[in-house]
C-alpha atoms as a PDB file:
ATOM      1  CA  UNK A   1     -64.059 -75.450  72.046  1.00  0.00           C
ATOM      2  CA  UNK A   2     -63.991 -78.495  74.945  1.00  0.00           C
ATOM      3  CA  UNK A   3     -60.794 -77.013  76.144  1.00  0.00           C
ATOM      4  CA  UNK A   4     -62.498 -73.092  76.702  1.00  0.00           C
ATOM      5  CA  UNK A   5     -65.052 -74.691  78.822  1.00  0.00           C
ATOM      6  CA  UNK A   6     -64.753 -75.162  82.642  1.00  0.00           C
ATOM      7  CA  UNK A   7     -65.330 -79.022  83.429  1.00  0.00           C
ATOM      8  CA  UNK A   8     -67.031 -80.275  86.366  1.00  0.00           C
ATOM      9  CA  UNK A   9     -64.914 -79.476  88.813  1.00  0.00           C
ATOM     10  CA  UNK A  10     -63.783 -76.148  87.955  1.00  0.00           C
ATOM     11  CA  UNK A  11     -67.516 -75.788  87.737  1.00  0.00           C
ATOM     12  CA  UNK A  12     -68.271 -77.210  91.496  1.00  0.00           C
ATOM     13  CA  UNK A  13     -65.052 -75.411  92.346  1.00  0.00           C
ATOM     14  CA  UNK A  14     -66.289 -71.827  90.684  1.00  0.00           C
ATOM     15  CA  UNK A  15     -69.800 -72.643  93.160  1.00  0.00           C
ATOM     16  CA  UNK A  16     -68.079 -73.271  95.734  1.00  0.00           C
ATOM     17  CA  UNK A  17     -66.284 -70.105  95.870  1.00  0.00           C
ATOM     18  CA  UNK A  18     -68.239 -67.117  96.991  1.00  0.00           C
ATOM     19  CA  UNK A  19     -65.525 -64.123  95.199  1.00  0.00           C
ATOM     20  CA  UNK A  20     -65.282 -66.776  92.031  1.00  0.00           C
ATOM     21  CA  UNK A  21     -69.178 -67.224  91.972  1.00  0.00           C
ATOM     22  CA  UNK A  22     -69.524 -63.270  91.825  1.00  0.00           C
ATOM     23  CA  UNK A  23     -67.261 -62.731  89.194  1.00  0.00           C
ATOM     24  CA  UNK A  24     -67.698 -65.756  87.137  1.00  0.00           C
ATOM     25  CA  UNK A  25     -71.508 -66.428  87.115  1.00  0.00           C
ATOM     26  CA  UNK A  26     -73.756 -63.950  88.783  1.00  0.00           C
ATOM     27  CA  UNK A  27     -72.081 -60.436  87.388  1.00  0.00           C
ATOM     28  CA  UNK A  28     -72.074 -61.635  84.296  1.00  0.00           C
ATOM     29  CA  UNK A  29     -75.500 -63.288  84.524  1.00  0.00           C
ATOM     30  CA  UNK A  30     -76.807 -59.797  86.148  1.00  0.00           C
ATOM     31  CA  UNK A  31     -75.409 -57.797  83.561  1.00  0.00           C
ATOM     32  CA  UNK A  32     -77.332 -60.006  80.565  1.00  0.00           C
ATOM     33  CA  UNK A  33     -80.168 -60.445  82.376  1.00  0.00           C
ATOM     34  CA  UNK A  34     -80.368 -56.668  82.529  1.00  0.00           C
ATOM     35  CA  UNK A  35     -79.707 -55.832  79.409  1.00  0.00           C
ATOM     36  CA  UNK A  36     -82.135 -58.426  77.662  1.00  0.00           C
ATOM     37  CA  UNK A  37     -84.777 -57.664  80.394  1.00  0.00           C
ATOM     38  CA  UNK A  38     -84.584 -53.452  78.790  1.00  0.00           C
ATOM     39  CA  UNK A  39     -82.866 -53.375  75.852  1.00  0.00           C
ATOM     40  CA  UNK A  40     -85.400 -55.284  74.419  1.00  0.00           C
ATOM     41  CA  UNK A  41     -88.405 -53.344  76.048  1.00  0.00           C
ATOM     42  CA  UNK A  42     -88.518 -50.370  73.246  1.00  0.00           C
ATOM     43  CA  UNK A  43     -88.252 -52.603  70.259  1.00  0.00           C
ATOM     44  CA  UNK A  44     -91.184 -55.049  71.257  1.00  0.00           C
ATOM     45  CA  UNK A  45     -93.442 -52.007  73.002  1.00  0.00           C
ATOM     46  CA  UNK A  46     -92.703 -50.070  69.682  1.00  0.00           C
ATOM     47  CA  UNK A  47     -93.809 -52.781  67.642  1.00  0.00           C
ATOM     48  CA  UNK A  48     -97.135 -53.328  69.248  1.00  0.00           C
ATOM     49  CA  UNK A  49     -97.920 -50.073  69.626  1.00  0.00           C
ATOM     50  CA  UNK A  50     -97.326 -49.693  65.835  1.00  0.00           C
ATOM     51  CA  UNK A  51     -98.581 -52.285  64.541  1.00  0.00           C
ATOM     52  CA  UNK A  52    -101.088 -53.825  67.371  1.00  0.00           C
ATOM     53  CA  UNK A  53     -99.860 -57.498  65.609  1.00  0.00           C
ATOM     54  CA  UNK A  54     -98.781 -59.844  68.454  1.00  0.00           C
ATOM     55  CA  UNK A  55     -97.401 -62.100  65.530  1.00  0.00           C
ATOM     56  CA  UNK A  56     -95.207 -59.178  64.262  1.00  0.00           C
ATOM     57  CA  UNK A  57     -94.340 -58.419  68.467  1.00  0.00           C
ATOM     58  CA  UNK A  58     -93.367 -62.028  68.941  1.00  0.00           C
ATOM     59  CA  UNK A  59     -91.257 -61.944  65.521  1.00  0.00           C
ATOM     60  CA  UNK A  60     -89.537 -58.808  66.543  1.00  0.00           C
ATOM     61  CA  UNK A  61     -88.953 -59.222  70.184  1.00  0.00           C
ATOM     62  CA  UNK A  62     -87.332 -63.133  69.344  1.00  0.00           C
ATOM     63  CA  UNK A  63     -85.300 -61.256  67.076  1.00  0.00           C
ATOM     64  CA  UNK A  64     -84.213 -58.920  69.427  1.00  0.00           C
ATOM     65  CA  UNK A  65     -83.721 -61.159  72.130  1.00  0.00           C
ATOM     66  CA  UNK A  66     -81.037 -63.486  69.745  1.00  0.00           C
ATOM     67  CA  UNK A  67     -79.425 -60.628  68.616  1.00  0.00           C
ATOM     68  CA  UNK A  68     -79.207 -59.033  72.373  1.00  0.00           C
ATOM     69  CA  UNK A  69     -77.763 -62.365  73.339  1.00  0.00           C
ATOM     70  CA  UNK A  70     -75.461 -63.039  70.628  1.00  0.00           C
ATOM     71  CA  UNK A  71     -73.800 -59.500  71.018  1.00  0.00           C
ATOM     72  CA  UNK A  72     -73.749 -59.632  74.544  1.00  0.00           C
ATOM     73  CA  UNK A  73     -72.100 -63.192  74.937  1.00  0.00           C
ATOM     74  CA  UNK A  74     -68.950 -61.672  72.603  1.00  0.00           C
ATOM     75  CA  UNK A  75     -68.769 -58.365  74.492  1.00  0.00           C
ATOM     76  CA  UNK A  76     -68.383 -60.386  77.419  1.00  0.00           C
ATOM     77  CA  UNK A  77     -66.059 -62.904  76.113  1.00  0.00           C
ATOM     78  CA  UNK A  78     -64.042 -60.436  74.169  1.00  0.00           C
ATOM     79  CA  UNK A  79     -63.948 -57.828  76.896  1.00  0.00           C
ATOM     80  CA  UNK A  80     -60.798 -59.786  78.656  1.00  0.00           C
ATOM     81  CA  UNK A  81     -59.206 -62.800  78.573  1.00  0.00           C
ATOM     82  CA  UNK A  82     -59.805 -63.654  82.537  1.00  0.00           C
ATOM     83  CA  UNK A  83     -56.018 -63.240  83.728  1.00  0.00           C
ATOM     84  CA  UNK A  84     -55.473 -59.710  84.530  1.00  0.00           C
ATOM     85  CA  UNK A  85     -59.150 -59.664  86.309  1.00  0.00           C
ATOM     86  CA  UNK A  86     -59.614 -62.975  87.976  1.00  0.00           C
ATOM     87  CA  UNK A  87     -62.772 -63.270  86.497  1.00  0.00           C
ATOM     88  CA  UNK A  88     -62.373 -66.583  84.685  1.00  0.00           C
ATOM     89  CA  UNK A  89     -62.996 -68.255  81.457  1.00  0.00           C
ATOM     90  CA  UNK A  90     -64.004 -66.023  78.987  1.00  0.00           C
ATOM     91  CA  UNK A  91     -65.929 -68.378  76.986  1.00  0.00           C
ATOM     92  CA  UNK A  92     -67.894 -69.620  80.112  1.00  0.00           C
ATOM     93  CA  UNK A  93     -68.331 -65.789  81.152  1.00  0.00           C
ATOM     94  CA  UNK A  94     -69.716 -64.702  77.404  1.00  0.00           C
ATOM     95  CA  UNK A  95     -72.361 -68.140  77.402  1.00  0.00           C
ATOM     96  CA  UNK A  96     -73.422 -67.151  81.054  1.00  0.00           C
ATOM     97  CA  UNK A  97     -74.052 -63.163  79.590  1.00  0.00           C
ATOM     98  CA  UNK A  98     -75.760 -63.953  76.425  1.00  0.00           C
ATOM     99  CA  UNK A  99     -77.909 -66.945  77.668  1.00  0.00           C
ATOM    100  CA  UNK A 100     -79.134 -64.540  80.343  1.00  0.00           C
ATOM    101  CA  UNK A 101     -79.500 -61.801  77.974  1.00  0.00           C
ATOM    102  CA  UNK A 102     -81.481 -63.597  76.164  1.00  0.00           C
ATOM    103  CA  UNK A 103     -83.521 -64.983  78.523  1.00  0.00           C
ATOM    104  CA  UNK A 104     -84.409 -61.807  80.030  1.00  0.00           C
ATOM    105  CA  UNK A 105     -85.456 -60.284  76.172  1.00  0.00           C
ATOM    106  CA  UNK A 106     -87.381 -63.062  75.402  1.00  0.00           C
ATOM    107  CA  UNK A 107     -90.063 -63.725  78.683  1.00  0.00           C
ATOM    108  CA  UNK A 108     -91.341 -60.859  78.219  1.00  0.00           C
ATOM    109  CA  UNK A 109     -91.849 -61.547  74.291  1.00  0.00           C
ATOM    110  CA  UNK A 110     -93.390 -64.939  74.968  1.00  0.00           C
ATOM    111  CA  UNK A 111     -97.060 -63.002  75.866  1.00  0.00           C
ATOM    112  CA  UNK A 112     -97.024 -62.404  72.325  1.00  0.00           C
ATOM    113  CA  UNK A 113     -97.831 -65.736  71.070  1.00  0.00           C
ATOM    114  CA  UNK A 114    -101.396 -64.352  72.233  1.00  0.00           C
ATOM    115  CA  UNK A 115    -103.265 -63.236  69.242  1.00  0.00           C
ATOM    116  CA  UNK A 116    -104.897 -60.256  71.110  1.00  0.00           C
ATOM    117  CA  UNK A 117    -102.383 -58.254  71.344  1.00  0.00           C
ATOM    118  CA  UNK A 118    -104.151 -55.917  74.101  1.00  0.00           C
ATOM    119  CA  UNK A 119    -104.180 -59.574  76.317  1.00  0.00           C
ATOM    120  CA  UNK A 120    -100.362 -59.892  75.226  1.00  0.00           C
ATOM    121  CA  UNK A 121     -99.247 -56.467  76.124  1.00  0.00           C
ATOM    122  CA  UNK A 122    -101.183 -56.803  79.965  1.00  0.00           C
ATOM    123  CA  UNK A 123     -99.127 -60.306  80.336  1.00  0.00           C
ATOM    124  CA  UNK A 124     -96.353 -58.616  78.782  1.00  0.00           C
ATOM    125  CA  UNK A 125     -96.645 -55.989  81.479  1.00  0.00           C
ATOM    126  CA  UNK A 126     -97.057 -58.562  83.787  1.00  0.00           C
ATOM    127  CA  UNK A 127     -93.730 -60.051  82.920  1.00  0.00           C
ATOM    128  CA  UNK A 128     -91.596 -57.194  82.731  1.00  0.00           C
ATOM    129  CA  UNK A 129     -92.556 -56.371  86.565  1.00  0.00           C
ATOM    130  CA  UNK A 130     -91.359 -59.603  87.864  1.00  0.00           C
ATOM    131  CA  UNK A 131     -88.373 -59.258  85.398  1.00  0.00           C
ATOM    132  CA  UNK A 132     -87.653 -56.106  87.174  1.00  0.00           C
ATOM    133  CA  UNK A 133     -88.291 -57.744  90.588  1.00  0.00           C
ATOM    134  CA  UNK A 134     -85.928 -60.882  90.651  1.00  0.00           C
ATOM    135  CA  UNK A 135     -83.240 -58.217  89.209  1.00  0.00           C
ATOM    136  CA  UNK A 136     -83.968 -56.257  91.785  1.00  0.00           C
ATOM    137  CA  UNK A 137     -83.806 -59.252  94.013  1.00  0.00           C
ATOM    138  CA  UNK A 138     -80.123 -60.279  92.522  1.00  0.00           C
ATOM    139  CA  UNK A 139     -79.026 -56.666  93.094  1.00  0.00           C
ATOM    140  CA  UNK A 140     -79.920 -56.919  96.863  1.00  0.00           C
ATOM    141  CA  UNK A 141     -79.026 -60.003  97.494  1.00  0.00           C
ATOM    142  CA  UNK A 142     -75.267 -60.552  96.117  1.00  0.00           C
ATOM    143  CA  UNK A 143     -74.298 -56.884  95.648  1.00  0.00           C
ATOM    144  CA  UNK A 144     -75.961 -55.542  98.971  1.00  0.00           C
ATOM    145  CA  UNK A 145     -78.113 -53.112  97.709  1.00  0.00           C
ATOM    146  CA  UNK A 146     -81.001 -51.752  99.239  1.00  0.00           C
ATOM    147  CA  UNK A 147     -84.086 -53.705  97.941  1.00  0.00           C
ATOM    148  CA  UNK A 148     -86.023 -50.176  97.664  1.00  0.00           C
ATOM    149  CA  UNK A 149     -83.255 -48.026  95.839  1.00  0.00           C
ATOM    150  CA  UNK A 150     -82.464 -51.370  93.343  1.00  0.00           C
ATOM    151  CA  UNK A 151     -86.482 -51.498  92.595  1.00  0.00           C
ATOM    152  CA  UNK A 152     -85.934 -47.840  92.122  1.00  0.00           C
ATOM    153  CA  UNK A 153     -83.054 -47.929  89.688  1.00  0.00           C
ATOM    154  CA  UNK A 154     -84.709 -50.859  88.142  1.00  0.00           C
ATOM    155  CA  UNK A 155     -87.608 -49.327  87.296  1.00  0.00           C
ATOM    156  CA  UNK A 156     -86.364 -45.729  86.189  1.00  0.00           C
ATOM    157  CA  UNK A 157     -83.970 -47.620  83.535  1.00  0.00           C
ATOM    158  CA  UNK A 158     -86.957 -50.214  82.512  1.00  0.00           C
ATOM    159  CA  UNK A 159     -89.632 -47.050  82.500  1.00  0.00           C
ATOM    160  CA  UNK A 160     -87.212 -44.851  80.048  1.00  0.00           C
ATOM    161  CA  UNK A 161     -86.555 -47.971  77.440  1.00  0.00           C
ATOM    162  CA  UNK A 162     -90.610 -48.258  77.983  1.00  0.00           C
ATOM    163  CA  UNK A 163     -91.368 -44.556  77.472  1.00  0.00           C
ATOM    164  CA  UNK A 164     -89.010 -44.549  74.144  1.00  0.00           C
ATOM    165  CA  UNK A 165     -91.049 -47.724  72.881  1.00  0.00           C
ATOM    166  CA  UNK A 166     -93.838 -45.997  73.201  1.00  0.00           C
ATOM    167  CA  UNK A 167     -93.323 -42.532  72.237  1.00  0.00           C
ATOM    168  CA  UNK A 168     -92.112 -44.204  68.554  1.00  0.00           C
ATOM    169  CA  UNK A 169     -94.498 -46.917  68.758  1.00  0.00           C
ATOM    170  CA  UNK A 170     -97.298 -44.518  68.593  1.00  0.00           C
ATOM    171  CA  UNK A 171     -95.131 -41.913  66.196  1.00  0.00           C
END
């Protein structure tokens, strides 16, 4: 496993190196933190609006989140070996994805471990916003997109996960 991992100075090296850095930490790290951040949206919304149980919420969006991040982290380190790209160590690629994926499904589960679940679901909302924001913020910053039209796209992908959590949360 040692010998899949970048050591300290690839590391410092991969930093260093603006077109590396892009392709080796923050596309990856985009594309998990955007998938966990709304792929996990209808499960958890669903769930609360079902069952109005922030223990149940908290259950199911941790679940989510794991599984989000698990699947993620081998899409990305299956989906090419690095040569042919340039974009690096697989293995470093996939942890970078799924730990990102799974941080951005699980903040917005952690307002859950309040027992009201109408408190939870306003923090939760909370959450999700700034979520949407510092993608937003990524977007604009290393891919040059407009700040408005990312916040935009953002929140028209976040609001339709959202709206399917809810429609089925309340069916």
């Amino acid at each position: 496993m040692s010998d899949n991992l970048p050591n300290f100075s690839e590391l410092t090296k991969i930093v260093g190196d603006d077109k590396s850095f892009m392709l080796r930490v923050v596309q990856p790290g985009l594309a998990g933190l955007m998938d966990g951040s709304v792929s996990t949206l209808a499960p958890i919304f669903a769930t609360a609006f079902a069952t109005h149980n922030s223990h149940t919420v908290f259950l199911i969006g941790a679940a989510a989140a794991v599984g989000a991040g698990i699947s993620m982290a081998f899409s990305e380190g299956l989906s090419d070996d690095g040569e042919l790209t340039g974009r690096g160590n697989p293995v470093f690629r996939g942890l970078v994805t799924g730990g990102m994926t799974f941080l951005g499904g699980f903040l917005h589960t952690l307002p859950f471990l309040i027992p009201n679940v109408h408190t939870a679901l306003i923090w939760a909302y909370l959450v999700v916003g700034i979520e949407l924001v510092v993608i937003a913020l990524i977007r604009h910053k290393y891919f040059k997109t407009s700040f408005a039209l990312s916040v935009l796209q953002v929140i028209v992908g976040g609001g339709l996960v959202f709206a399917a959590g809810v429609i089925i949360g309340q069916s």
